[in-house]
Coordinates of C-alpha atoms in Angstrom, one line a residue:
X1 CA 0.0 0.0 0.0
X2 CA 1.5 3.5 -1.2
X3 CA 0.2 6.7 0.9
X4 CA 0.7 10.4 -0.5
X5 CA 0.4 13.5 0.8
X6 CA -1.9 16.1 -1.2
X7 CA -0.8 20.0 -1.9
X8 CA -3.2 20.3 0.8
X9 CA -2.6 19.2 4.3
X10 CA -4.2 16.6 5.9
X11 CA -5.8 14.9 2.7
X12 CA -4.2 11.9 1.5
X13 CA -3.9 10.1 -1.7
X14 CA -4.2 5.7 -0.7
X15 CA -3.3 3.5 -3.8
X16 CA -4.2 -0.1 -2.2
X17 CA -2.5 -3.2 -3.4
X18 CA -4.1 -5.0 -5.6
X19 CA -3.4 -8.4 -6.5
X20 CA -5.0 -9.3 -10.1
X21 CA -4.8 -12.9 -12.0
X22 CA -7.6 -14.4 -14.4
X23 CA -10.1 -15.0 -11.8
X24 CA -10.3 -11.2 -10.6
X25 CA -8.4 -9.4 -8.2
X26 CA -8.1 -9.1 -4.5
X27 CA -7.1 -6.0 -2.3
X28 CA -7.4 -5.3 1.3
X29 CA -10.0 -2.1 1.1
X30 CA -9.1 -1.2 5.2
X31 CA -6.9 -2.8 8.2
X32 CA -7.4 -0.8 11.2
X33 CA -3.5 -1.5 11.8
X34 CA -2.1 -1.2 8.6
X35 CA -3.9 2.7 8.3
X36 CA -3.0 2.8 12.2
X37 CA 0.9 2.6 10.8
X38 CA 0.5 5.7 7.6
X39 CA -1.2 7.8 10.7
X40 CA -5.1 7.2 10.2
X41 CA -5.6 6.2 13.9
X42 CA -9.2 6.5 13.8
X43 CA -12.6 4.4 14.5
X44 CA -14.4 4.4 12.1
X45 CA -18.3 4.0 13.0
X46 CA -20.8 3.9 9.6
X47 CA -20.2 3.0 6.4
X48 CA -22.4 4.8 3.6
X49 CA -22.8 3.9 -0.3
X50 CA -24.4 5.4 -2.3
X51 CA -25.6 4.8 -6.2
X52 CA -25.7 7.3 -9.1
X53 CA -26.2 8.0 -12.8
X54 CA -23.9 9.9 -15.2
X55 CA -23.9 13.7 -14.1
X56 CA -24.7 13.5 -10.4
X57 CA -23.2 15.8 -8.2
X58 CA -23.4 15.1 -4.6
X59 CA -22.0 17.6 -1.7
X60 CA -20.0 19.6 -0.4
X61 CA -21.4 18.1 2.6
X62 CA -19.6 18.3 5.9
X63 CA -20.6 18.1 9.7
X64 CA -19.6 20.3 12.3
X65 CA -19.2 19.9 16.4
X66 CA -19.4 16.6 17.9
X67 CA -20.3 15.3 15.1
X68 CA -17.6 16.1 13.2
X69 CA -16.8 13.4 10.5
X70 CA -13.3 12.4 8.8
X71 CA -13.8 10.3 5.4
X72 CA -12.3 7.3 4.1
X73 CA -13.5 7.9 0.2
X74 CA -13.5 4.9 -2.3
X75 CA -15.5 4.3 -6.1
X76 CA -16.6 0.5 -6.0
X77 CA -17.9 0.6 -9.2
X78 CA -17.8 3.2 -12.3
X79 CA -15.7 6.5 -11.8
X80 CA -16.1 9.9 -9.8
X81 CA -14.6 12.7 -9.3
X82 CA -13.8 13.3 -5.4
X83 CA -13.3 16.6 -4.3
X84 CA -12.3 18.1 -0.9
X85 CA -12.9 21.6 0.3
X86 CA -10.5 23.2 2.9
X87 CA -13.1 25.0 5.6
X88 CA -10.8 25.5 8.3
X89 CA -10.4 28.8 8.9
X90 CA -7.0 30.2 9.1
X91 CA -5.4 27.5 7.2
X92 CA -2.4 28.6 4.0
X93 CA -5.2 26.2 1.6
X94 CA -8.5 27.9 2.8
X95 CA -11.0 27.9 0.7
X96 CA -8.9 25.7 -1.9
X97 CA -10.1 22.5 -2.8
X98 CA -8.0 19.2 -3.9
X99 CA -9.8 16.7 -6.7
X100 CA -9.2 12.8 -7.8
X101 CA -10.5 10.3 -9.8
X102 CA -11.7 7.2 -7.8
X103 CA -12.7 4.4 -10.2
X104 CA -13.5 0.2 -9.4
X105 CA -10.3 0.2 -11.5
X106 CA -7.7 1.5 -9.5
X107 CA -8.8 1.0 -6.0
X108 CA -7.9 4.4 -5.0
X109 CA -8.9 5.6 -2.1
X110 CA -9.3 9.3 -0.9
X111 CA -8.8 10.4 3.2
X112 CA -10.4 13.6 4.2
X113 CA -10.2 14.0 7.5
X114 CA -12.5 16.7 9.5
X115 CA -12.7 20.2 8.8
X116 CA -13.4 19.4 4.9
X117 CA -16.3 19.9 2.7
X118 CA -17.0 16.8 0.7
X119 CA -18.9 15.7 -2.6
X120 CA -18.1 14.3 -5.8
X121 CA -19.5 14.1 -9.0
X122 CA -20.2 10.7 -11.5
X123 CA -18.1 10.4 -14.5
X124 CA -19.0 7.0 -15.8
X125 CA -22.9 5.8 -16.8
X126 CA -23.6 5.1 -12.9
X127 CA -21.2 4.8 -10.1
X128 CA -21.2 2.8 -6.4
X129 CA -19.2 5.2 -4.0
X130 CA -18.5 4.3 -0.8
X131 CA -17.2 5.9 2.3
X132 CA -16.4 5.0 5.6
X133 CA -16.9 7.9 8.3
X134 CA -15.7 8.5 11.9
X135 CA -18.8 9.7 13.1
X136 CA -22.5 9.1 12.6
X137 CA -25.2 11.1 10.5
X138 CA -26.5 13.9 12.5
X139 CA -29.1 16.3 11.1
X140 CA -28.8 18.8 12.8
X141 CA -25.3 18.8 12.7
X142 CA -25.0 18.8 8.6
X143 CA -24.2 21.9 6.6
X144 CA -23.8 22.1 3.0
X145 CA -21.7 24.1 0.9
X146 CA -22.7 25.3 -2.9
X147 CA -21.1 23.0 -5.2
X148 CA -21.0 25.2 -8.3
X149 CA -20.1 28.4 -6.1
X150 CA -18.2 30.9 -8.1
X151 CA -15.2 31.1 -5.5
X152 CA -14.1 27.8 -5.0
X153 CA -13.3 27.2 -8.6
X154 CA -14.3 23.3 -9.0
X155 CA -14.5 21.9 -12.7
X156 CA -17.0 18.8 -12.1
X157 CA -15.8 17.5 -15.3
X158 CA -19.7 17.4 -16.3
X159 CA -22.2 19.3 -17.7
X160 CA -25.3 20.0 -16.6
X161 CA -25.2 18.3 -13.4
X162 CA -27.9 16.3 -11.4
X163 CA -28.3 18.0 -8.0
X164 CA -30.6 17.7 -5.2
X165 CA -32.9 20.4 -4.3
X166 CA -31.1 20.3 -0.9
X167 CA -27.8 20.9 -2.2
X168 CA -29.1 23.5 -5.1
X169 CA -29.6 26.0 -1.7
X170 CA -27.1 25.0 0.0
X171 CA -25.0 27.7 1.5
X172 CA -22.5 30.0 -0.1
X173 CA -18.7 29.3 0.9
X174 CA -18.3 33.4 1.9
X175 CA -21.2 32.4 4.6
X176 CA -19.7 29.3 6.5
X177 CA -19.7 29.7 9.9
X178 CA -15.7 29.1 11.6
X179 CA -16.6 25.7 12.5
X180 CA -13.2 24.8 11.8
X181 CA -9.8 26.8 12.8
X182 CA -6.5 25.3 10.9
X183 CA -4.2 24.0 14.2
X184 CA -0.3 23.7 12.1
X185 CA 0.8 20.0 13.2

């Protein structure tokens, strides 16, 4: 398993090894240990998947408070584009975003740990993406970010996107609450 730092801190880049041969392949998606030793010492507590068509955009999604989530990002089948928002406040990358193609080809997995906005948009004709998360869904806790807003920049790589009503009035990124404040490791 190879592990690479982004341009932005705390996201990382996790190419899995993946053993191939006629039948198929195999690769070992997560071992608590194995992440444990790269520096992803988390628990992770709910697993979500989700299933789109061509042209879905979903996010920027994040949680704040105690509720707070960290990712563990991953395409199961078909091909997105991940993206990940900085929203912590203070931080030399805020308000930049970083952006990867996770496809059931690669195995690639992106890490976004808390104090991200999330989504990611479907490249191929539908798409299983999966992603395992540090803390549970909380309502109340869940704010949204404009995915096409002007200031953060992000090519989808699609047009005319799919987009819930939800996340058509989501909030603009010049009216996030500091939820987040960069800490420098």
């Amino acid at each position: 398993m190879k592990i690479s730092k982004t341009e932005i801190a705390g996201l990382l880049v996790i190419e899995p090894d993946v053993f191939r041969d006629d039948r198929g392949f195999f690769f070992e998606s997560y071992s608590k240990q194995r992440y444990k030793d790269f520096g992803i010492s988390v628990e992770f507590v709910q697993d979500n998947i989700s299933k789109s068509k061509k042209g879905t955009v979903r996010g920027l999604h994040y949680q704040i408070g105690e509720k707070a989530q960290s990712k563990l990002c991953q395409a199961l089948e078909g091909e997105v584009l991940d993206v990940a928002v900085d929203i912590r406040f203070n931080s030399p990358t805020f308000g930049k975003h970083f952006s990867l193609i996770l496809n059931s080809e690669t195995k690639f997995q992106l890490w976004i740990p808390q104090g991200f906005a999330h989504g990611f948009s479907v490249l191929s004709d539908e798409a299983v993406f999966s992603y395992k998360c540090t803390n549970y869904y909380s309502k109340a806790h869940e704010r949204a970010i404009l995915f096409n807003d002007s200031i953060l920049k992000i090519d989808w790589k699609i047009e005319n996107p799919i987009v819930s009503e939800k996340d058509l009035t989501a909030e603009k990124f010049k009216d996030i609450e500091r939820d987040f404040v960069y800490k420098p490791e």
